Coordinates of C-alpha atoms in Angstrom, one line a residue:
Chain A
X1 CA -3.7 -25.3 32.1
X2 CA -3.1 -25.2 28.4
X3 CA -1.2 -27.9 26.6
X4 CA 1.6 -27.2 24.7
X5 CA 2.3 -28.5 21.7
X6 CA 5.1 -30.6 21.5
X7 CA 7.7 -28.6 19.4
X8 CA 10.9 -30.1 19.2
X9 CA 11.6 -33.9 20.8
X10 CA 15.6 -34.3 21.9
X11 CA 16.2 -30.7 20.4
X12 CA 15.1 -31.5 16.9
X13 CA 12.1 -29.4 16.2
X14 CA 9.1 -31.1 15.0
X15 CA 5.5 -30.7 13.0
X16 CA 2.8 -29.6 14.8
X17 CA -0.7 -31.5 14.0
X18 CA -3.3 -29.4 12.6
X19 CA -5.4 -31.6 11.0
X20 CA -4.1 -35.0 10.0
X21 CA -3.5 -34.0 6.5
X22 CA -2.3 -30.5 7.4
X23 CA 0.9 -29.3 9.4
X24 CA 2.6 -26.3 10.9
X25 CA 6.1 -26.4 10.5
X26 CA 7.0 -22.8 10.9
X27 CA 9.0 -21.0 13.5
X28 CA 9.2 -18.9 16.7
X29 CA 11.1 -16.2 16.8
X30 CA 10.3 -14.8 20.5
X31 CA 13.2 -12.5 21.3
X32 CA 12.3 -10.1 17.8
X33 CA 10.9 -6.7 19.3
X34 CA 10.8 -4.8 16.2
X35 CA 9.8 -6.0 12.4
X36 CA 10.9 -4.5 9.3
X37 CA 11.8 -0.9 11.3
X38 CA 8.1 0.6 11.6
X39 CA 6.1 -2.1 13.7
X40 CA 7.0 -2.9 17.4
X41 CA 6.3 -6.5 18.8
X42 CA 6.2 -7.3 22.8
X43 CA 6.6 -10.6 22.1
X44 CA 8.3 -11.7 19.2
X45 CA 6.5 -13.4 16.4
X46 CA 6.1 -16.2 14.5
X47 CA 7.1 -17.4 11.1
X48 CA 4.0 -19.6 9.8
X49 CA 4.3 -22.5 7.1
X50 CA 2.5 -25.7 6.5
X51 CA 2.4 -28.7 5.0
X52 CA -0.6 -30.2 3.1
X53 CA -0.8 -34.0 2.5
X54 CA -3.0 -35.3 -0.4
X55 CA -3.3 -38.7 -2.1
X56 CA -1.1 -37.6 -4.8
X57 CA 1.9 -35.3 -3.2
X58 CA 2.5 -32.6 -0.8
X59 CA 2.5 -28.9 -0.7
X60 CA 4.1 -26.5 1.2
X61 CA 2.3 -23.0 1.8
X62 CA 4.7 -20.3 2.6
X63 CA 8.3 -20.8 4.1
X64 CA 10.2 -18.9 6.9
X65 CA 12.8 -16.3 7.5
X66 CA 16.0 -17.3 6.1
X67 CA 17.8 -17.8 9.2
X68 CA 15.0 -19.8 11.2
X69 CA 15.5 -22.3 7.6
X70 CA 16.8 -25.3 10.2
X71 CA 13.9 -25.2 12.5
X72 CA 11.4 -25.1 9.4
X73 CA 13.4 -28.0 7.7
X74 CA 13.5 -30.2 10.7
X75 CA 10.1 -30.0 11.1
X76 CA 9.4 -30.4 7.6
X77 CA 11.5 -33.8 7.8
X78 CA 9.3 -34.9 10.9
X79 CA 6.1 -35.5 8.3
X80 CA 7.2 -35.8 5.3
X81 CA 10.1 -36.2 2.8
X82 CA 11.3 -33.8 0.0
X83 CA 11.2 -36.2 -2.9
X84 CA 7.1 -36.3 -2.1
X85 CA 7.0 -32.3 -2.4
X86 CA 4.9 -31.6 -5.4
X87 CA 3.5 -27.7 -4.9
X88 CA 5.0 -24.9 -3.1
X89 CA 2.6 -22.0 -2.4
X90 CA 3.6 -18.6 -1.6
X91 CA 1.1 -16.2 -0.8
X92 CA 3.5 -13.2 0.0
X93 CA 7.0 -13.0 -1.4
X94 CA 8.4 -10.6 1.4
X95 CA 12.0 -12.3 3.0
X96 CA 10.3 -13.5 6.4
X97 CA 8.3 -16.0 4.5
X98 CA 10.6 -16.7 1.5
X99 CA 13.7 -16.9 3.4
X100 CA 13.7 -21.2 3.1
X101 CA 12.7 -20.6 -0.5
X102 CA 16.2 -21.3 -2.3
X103 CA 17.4 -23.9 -0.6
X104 CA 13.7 -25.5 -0.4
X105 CA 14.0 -25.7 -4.0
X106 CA 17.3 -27.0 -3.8
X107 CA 16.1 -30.2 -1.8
X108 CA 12.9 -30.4 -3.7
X109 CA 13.9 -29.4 -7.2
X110 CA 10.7 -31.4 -8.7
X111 CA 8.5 -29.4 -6.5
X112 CA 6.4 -26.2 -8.9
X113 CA 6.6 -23.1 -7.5
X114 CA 2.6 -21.2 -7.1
X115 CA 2.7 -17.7 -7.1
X116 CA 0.2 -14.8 -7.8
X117 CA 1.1 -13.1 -11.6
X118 CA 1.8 -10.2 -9.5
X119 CA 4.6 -11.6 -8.0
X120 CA 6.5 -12.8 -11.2
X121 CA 9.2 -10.3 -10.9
X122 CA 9.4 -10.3 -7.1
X123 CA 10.0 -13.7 -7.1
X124 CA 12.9 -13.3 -10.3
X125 CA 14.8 -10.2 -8.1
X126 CA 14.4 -12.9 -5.0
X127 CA 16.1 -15.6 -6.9
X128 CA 18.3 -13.6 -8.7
X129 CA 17.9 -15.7 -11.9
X130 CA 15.6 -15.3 -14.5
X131 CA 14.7 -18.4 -15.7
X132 CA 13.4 -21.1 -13.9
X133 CA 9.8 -23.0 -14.1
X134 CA 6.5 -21.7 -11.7
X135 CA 3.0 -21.0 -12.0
X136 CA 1.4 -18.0 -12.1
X137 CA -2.3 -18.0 -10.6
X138 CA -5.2 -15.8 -10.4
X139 CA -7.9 -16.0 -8.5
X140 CA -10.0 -20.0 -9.0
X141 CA -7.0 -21.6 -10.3
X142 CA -6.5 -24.7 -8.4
X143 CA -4.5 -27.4 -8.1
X144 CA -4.6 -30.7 -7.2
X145 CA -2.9 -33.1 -4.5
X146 CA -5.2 -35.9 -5.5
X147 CA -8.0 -35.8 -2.9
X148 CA -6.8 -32.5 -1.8
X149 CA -7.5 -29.4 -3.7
X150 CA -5.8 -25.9 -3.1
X151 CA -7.5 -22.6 -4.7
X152 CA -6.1 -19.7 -5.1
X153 CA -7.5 -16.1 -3.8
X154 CA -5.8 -13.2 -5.3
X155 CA -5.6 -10.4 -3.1
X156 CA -3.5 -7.4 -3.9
X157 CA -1.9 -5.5 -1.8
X158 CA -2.7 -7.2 1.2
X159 CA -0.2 -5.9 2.3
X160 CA 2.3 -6.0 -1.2
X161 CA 1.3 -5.8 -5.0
X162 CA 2.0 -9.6 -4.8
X163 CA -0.1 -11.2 -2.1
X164 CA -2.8 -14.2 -2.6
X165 CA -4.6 -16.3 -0.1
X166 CA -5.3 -20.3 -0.7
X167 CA -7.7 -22.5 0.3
X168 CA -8.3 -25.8 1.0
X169 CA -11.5 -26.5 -0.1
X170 CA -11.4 -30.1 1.0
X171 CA -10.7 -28.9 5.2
X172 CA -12.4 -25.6 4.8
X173 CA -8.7 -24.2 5.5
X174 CA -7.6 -20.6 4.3
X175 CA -3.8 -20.1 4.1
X176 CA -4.0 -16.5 4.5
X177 CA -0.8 -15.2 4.2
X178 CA -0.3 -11.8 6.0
X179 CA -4.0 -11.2 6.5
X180 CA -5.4 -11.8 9.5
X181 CA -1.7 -11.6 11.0
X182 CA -0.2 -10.4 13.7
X183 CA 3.3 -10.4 15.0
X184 CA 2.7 -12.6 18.7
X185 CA 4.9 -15.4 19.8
X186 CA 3.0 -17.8 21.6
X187 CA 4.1 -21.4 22.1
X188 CA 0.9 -22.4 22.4
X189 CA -0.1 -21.5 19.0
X190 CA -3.6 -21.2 18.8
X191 CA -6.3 -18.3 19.3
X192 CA -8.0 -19.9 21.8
X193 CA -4.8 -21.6 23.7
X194 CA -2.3 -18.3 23.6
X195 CA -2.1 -15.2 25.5
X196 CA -4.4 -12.1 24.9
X197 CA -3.2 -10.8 21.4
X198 CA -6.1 -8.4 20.7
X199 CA -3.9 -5.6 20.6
X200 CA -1.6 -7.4 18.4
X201 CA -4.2 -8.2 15.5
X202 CA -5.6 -4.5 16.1
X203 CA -2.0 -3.0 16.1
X204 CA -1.1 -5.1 12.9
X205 CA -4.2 -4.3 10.9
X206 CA -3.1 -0.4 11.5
X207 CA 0.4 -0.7 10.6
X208 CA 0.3 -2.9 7.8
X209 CA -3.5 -3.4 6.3
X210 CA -4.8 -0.1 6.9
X211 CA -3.4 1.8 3.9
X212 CA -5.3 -0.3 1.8
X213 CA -9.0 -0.4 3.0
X214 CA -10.2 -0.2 -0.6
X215 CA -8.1 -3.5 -1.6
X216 CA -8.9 -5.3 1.8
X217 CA -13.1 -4.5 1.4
X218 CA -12.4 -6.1 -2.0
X219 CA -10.2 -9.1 -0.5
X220 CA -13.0 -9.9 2.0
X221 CA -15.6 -9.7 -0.7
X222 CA -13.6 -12.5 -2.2
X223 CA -13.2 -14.3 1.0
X224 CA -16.3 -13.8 3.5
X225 CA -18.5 -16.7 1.0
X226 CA -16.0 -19.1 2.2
X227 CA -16.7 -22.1 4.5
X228 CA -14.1 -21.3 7.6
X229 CA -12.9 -23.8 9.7
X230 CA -9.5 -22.5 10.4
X231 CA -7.8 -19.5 9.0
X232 CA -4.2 -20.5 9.4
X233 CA -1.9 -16.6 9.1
X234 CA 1.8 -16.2 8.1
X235 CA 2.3 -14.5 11.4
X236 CA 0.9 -14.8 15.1
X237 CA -1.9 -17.2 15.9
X238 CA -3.4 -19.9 14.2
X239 CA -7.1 -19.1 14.2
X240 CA -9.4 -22.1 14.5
X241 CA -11.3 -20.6 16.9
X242 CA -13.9 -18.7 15.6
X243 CA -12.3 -17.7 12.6
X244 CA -14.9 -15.7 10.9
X245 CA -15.3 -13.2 13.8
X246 CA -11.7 -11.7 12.4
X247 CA -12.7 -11.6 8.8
X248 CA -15.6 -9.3 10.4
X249 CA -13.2 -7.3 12.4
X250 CA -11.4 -6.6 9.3
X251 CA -14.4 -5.6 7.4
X252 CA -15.4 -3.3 10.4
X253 CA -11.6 -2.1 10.8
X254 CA -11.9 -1.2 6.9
X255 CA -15.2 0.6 7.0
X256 CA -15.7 4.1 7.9
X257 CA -15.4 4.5 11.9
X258 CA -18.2 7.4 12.0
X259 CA -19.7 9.2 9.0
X260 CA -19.5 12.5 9.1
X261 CA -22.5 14.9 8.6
X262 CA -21.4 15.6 5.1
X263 CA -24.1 15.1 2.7
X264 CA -24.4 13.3 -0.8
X265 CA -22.7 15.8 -3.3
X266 CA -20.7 17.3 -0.9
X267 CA -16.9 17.6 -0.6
X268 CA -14.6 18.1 2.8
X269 CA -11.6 20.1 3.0
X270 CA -9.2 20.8 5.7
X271 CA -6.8 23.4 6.5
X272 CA -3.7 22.5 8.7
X273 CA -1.5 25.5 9.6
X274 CA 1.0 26.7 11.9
X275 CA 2.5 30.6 12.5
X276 CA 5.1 31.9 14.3
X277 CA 4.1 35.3 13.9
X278 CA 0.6 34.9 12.6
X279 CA 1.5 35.7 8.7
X280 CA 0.5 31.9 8.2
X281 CA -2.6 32.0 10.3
X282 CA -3.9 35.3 8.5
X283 CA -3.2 33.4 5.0
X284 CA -5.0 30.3 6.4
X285 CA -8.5 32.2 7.7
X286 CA -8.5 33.9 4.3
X287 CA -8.2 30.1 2.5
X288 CA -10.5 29.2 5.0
X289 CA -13.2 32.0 4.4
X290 CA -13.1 32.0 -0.1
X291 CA -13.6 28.1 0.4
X292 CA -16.6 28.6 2.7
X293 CA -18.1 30.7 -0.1
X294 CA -18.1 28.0 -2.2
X295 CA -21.6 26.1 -1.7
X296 CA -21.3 21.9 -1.0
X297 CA -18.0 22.0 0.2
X298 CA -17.6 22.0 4.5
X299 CA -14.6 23.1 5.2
X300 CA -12.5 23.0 8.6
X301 CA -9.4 24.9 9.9
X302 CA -7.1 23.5 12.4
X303 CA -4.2 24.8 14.0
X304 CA -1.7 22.2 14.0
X305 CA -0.2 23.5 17.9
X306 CA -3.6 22.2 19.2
X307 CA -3.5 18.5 18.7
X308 CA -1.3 15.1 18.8
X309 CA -1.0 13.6 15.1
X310 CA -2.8 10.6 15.1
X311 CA -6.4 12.3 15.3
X312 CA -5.5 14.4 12.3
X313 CA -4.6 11.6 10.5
X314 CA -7.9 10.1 10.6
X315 CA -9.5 13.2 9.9
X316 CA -7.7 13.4 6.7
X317 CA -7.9 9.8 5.6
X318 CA -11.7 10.5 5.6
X319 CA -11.3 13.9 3.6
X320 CA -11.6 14.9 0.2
X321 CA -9.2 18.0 -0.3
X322 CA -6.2 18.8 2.4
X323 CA -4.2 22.1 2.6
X324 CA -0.9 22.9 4.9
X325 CA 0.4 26.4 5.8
X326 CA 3.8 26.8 6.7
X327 CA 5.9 28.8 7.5
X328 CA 9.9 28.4 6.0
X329 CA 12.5 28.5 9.2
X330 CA 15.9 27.6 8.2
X331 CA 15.0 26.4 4.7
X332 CA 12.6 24.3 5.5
X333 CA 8.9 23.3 6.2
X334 CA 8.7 23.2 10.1
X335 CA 8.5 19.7 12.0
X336 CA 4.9 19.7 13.7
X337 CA 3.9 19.6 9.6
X338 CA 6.7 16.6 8.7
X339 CA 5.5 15.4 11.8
X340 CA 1.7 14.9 10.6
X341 CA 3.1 14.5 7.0
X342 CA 5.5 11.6 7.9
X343 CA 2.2 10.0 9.5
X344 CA 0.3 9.1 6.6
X345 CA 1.7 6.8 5.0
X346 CA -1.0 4.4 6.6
X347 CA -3.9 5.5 5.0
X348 CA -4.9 6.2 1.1
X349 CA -4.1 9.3 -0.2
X350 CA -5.0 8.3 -3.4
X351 CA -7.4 11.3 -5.5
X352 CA -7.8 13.6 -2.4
X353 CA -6.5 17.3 -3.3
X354 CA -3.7 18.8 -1.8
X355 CA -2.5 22.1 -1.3
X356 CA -0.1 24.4 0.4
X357 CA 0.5 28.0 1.7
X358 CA 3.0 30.2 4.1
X359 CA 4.5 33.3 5.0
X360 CA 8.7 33.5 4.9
X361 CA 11.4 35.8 5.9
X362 CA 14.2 35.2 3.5
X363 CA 13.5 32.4 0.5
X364 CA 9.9 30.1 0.9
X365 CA 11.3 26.4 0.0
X366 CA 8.8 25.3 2.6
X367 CA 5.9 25.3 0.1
X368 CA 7.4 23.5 -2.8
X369 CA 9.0 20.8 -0.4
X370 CA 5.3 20.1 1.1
X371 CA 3.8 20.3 -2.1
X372 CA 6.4 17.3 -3.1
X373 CA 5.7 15.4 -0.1
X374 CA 1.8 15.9 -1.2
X375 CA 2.4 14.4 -4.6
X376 CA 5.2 11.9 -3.5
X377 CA 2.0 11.3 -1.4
X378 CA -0.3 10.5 -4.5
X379 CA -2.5 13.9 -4.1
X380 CA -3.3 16.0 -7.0
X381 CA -2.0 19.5 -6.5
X382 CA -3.3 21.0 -9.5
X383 CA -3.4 24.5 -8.0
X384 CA 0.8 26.3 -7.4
X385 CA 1.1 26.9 -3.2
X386 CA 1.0 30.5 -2.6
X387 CA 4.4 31.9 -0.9
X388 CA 4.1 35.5 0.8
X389 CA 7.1 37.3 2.5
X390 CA 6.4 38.2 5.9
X391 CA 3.3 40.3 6.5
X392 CA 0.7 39.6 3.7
X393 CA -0.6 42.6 2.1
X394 CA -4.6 43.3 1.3
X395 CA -3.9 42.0 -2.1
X396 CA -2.1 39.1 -1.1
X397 CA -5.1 38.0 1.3
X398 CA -7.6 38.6 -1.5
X399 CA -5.2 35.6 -3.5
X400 CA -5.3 33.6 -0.3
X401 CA -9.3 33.7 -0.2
X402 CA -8.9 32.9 -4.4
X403 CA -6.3 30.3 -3.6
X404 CA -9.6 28.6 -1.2
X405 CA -12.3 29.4 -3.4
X406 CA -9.9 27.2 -6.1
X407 CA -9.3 24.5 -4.0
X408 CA -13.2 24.0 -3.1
X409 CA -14.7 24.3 -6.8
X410 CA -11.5 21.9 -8.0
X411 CA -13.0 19.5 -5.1
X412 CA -16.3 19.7 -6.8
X413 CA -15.5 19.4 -10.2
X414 CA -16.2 23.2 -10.9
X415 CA -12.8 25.2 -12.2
X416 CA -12.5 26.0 -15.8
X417 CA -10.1 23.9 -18.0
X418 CA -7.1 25.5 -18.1
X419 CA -4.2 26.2 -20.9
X420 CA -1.2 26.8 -20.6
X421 CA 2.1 27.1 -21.9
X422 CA 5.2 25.3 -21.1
X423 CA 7.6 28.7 -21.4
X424 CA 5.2 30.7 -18.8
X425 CA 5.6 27.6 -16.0
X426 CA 8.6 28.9 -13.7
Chain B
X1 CA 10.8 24.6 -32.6
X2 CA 7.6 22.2 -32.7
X3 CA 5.1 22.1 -30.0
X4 CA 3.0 19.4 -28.7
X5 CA 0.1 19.9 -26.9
X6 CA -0.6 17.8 -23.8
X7 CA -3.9 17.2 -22.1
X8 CA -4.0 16.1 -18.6
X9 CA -7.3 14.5 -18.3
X10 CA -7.1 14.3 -14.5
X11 CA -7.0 18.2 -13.9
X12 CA -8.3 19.5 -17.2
X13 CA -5.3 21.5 -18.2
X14 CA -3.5 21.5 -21.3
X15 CA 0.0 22.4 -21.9
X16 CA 1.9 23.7 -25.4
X17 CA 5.2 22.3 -24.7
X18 CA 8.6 21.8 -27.1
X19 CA 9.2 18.6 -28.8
X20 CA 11.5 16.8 -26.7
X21 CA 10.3 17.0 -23.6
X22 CA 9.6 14.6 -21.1
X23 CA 5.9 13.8 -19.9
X24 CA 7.5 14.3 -16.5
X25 CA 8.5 17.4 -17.4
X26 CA 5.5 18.6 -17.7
X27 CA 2.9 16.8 -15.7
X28 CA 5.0 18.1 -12.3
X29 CA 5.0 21.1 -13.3
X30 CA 1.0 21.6 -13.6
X31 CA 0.4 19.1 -10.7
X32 CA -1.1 16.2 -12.5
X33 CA -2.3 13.2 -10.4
X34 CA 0.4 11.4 -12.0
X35 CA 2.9 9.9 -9.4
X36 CA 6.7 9.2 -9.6
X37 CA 8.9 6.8 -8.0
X38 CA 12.5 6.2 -9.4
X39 CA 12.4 8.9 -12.4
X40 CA 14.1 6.7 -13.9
X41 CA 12.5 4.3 -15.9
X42 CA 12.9 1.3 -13.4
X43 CA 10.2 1.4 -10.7
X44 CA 7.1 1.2 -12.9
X45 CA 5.6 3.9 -10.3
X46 CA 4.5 6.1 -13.3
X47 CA 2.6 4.1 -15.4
X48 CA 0.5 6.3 -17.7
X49 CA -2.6 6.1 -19.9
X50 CA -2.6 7.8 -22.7
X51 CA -6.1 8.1 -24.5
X52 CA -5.2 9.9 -27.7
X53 CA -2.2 10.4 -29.6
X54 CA -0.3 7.5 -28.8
X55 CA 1.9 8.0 -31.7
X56 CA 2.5 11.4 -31.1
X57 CA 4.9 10.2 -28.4
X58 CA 8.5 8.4 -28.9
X59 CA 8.3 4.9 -29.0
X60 CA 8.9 3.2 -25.7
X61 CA 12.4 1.7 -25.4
X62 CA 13.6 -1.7 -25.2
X63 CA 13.4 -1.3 -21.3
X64 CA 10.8 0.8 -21.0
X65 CA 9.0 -2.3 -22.7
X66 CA 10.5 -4.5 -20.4
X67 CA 9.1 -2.7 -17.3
X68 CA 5.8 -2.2 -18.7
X69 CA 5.4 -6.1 -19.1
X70 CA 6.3 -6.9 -15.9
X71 CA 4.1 -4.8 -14.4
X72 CA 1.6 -6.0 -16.5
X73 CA 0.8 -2.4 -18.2
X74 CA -2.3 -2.5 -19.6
X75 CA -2.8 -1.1 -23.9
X76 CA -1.3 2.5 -24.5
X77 CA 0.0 2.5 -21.3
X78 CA 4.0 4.4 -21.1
X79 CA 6.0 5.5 -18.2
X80 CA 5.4 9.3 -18.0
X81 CA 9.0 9.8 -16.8
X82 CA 10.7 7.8 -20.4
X83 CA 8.2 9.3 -22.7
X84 CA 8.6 12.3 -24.6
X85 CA 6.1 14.6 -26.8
X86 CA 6.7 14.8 -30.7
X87 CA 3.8 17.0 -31.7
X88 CA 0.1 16.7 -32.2
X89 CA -1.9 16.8 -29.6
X90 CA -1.3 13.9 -26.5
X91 CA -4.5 13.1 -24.1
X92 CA -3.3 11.6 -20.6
X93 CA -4.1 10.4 -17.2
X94 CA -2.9 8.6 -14.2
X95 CA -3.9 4.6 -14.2

């Protein structure tokens, strides 16, 4: 059977060992079941901070949520006292790990806040003063605890503007912050003493990393040179284990799954639609067929009736140009397309091309309020929807299969500059 | 009334539009790549370059300034939704 470590002794909660200059003194928070309203945990989690020792002072990387401060203080008290406290590191500046942060500075007010530049402002609207002393770091600035060294890894948007990881060159430690996360409460603290939490690490990557593959494959470029003996998160468990097999799994969850047969040069676009009475689905085979007649684009057409969300989403995440017919009902787009649009939020929209189509009986806001969500959504939609009352007419097709033909040269690069002028924009 | 004329880099379109108005204004209207968040000057969402005819805008504010600093806005950057077109012709793009 596994050992536990020994967390609290007579009800005051104590340090747990990692190395004999290096701590845990975070905190367990088993009964949470859902984090920051969009992730799910079966388990709770856990609030991870830790205390380096060097010759010359100690640091504290990362705090805890404000009202687990007491166990993170008493545990903090069992190795060291605040008068020692020279460096406090945050790598993330989001409330479950700043929580202590106030009233850490309080008790240690000799101690110099580290923080990434990014997360100068965070860190004022956290405080709620604007002037008080810290360091801004980028990525190799260090600083010293005497025969203790911390360097700093700036990785942004990991998973906010702000985040950094920091390493301790002199243990082979990386205080990772939120990467390599995952919301698990385990007592027993470590990867290879705690429960299965493979779904946990995968479910967390999805939720929270996966919108920012682009920043993560540059995050791991930083990070995969370094010597690993323990990758210690800000959530979930501590990974001494093996550590380097879950900086792989994040650069294998952040490459492509599958390529697709798509050739160099070439472009992808998909058409989502629904109908109620088939005026959208005539408008959508028309986009479909004046984009197939434009060469090095492969298009696809989906009806949106025919499939759950999720594999949609990962269809589009790998696509360059995305178009949604709908029709209007009672004002408004219908939900199986808020449904799939509400859905995306996890991956990177960033330059793909959007557009949008559909028939209507009375008024048509159901195009202009998707083509908002596209651009709320980052997408370029640099060609107006096309709205058509009830049954489309020949000529109204022929502007559908223009309306395709648009969208696929505007995904190659191909359409004409345009001019325009200000007083002919409705 | 005088016109300005704005060049969207990220679409190739270019708009004649009055003096006065809002890059906002106009980059929604033609669908530029450009992305909002508050509208308001305060987010920093829509951080802008502009590549030619910097002065042919109005000078950033006081806050705008303030927001552009702190979100450590690189040279002739401007929120698209605070500045507005004087004349002359204004090349943009999203950062």
């Amino acid at each position: 059977m596994s050992k536990l470590p020994q967390l609290t002794i007579s009800g005051i909660a104590q340090a747990v060992e990692l190395s004999e200059r290096v701590h845990w003194i975070g905190a367990m928070d088993p009964s949470l079941r859902n984090f920051d309203i969009i992730l799910k945990t079966a388990n709770g989690t856990t609030y991870n901070a830790y205390l380096v020792r060097g010759s010359e002072g100690v640091a504290i990387v990362d705090t805890v949520k404000e009202n687990f401060s007491n166990d993170f203080f008493e545990r903090l008290e069992s190795v060291a006292s605040y008068d020692e406290i020279k460096v406090i590191v945050l790598n993330h500046l989001e409330p479950d790990h700043t929580g202590a942060l106030p009233e850490l500075m309080r008790r240690a007010p000799q101690a110099r806040v580290y923080i990434s530049q990014k997360a100068q402002s965070m860190l004022k609207a956290l405080l709620k003063q604007d002037e008080f002393d810290f360091t801004s770091v980028l990525t190799g600035d260090k600083v010293s605890l005497g025969d203790r060294t911390l360097e700093f890894f700036h990785t942004p948007y990991l998973h906010w503007p702000d985040t950094q990881c920091t390493y301790l060159q002199e243990e082979q430690t990386l205080f990772s912050g939120d990467v390599f996360g995952c919301h698990f409460c385990d007592a027993r603290l470590f990867n290879d003493e705690v429960g299965d939490f493979r779904f946990s690490f995968e479910y967390y990557y999805a939720h929270i990393m996966r919108p920012f593959k682009d920043y993560v494959n540059k995050a791991l470029d930083l990070l995969e040179p370094l010597a690993l003996i323990n990758i210690l998160p800000a959530h979930g468990p501590l990974l001494r284990d093996q550590p380097k097999k879950y900086v792989q799994r994040y650069r294998e969850l952040s490459s492509s799954v599958l390529q697709s047969e798509i050739g160099a040069g070439e472009k992808t676009l998909l058409i989502f639609y629904i109908s109620s009475y088939g005026n959208t689905r005539r408008m959508a085979l028309a986009i479909y067929e004046g984009a197939m007649e434009i060469e090095h684009v492969r298009v696809s057409l989906y009806d949106l009736e025919g499939s759950e969300v999720a594999p949609f989403v990962d269809l589009i995440e790998g696509a360059d140009g995305i178009v949604f017919g709908t029709p209007t009902i009672n004002g408004d787009a219908v939900k199986p397309v808020w449904d799939l649009l509400s859905s995306l939020a996890v991956i990177n929209l960033k330059t793909k091309v959007g557009g949008v189509f559909g028939s209507y009986g009375w008024t048509g806001e159901g195009v202009k309020m998707v083509e908002d969500r596209l651009r709320g959504l980052k997408l370029r939609v640099p060609i107006p929807g096309i709205r058509i009352k009830l049954i489309p007419t020949e000529e109204e097709i022929e502007s559908c299969r223009e309306f395709g033909q648009h969208l696929a040269q505007e995904l190659l690069g191909l359409r004409q500059p345009r001019v325009i002028d200000m007083a002919d924009l409705a | 009334m005088a016109k300005a004329t704005i060049i969207f880099e990220d679409i190739d379109v270019t708009v004649t539009a009055p003096a006065g108005t809002r890059l906002i204004e106009i980059s929604e209207k033609v669908g530029s790549g450009i992305v909002y968040g508050c509208r308001e000057g305060e987010c920093g969402t829509c951080i802008t370059k502009v590549t030619e005819g910097w002065n042919n805008l109005t000078e950033p504010s006081v806050l705008e300034d303030k927001i552009l600093r702190e979100n450590m806005a690189g040279k002739h950057n401007r929120l698209a939704c605070q500045a507005q077109v004087l004349g002359g012709v204004i090349k943009v793009k999203p950062v």
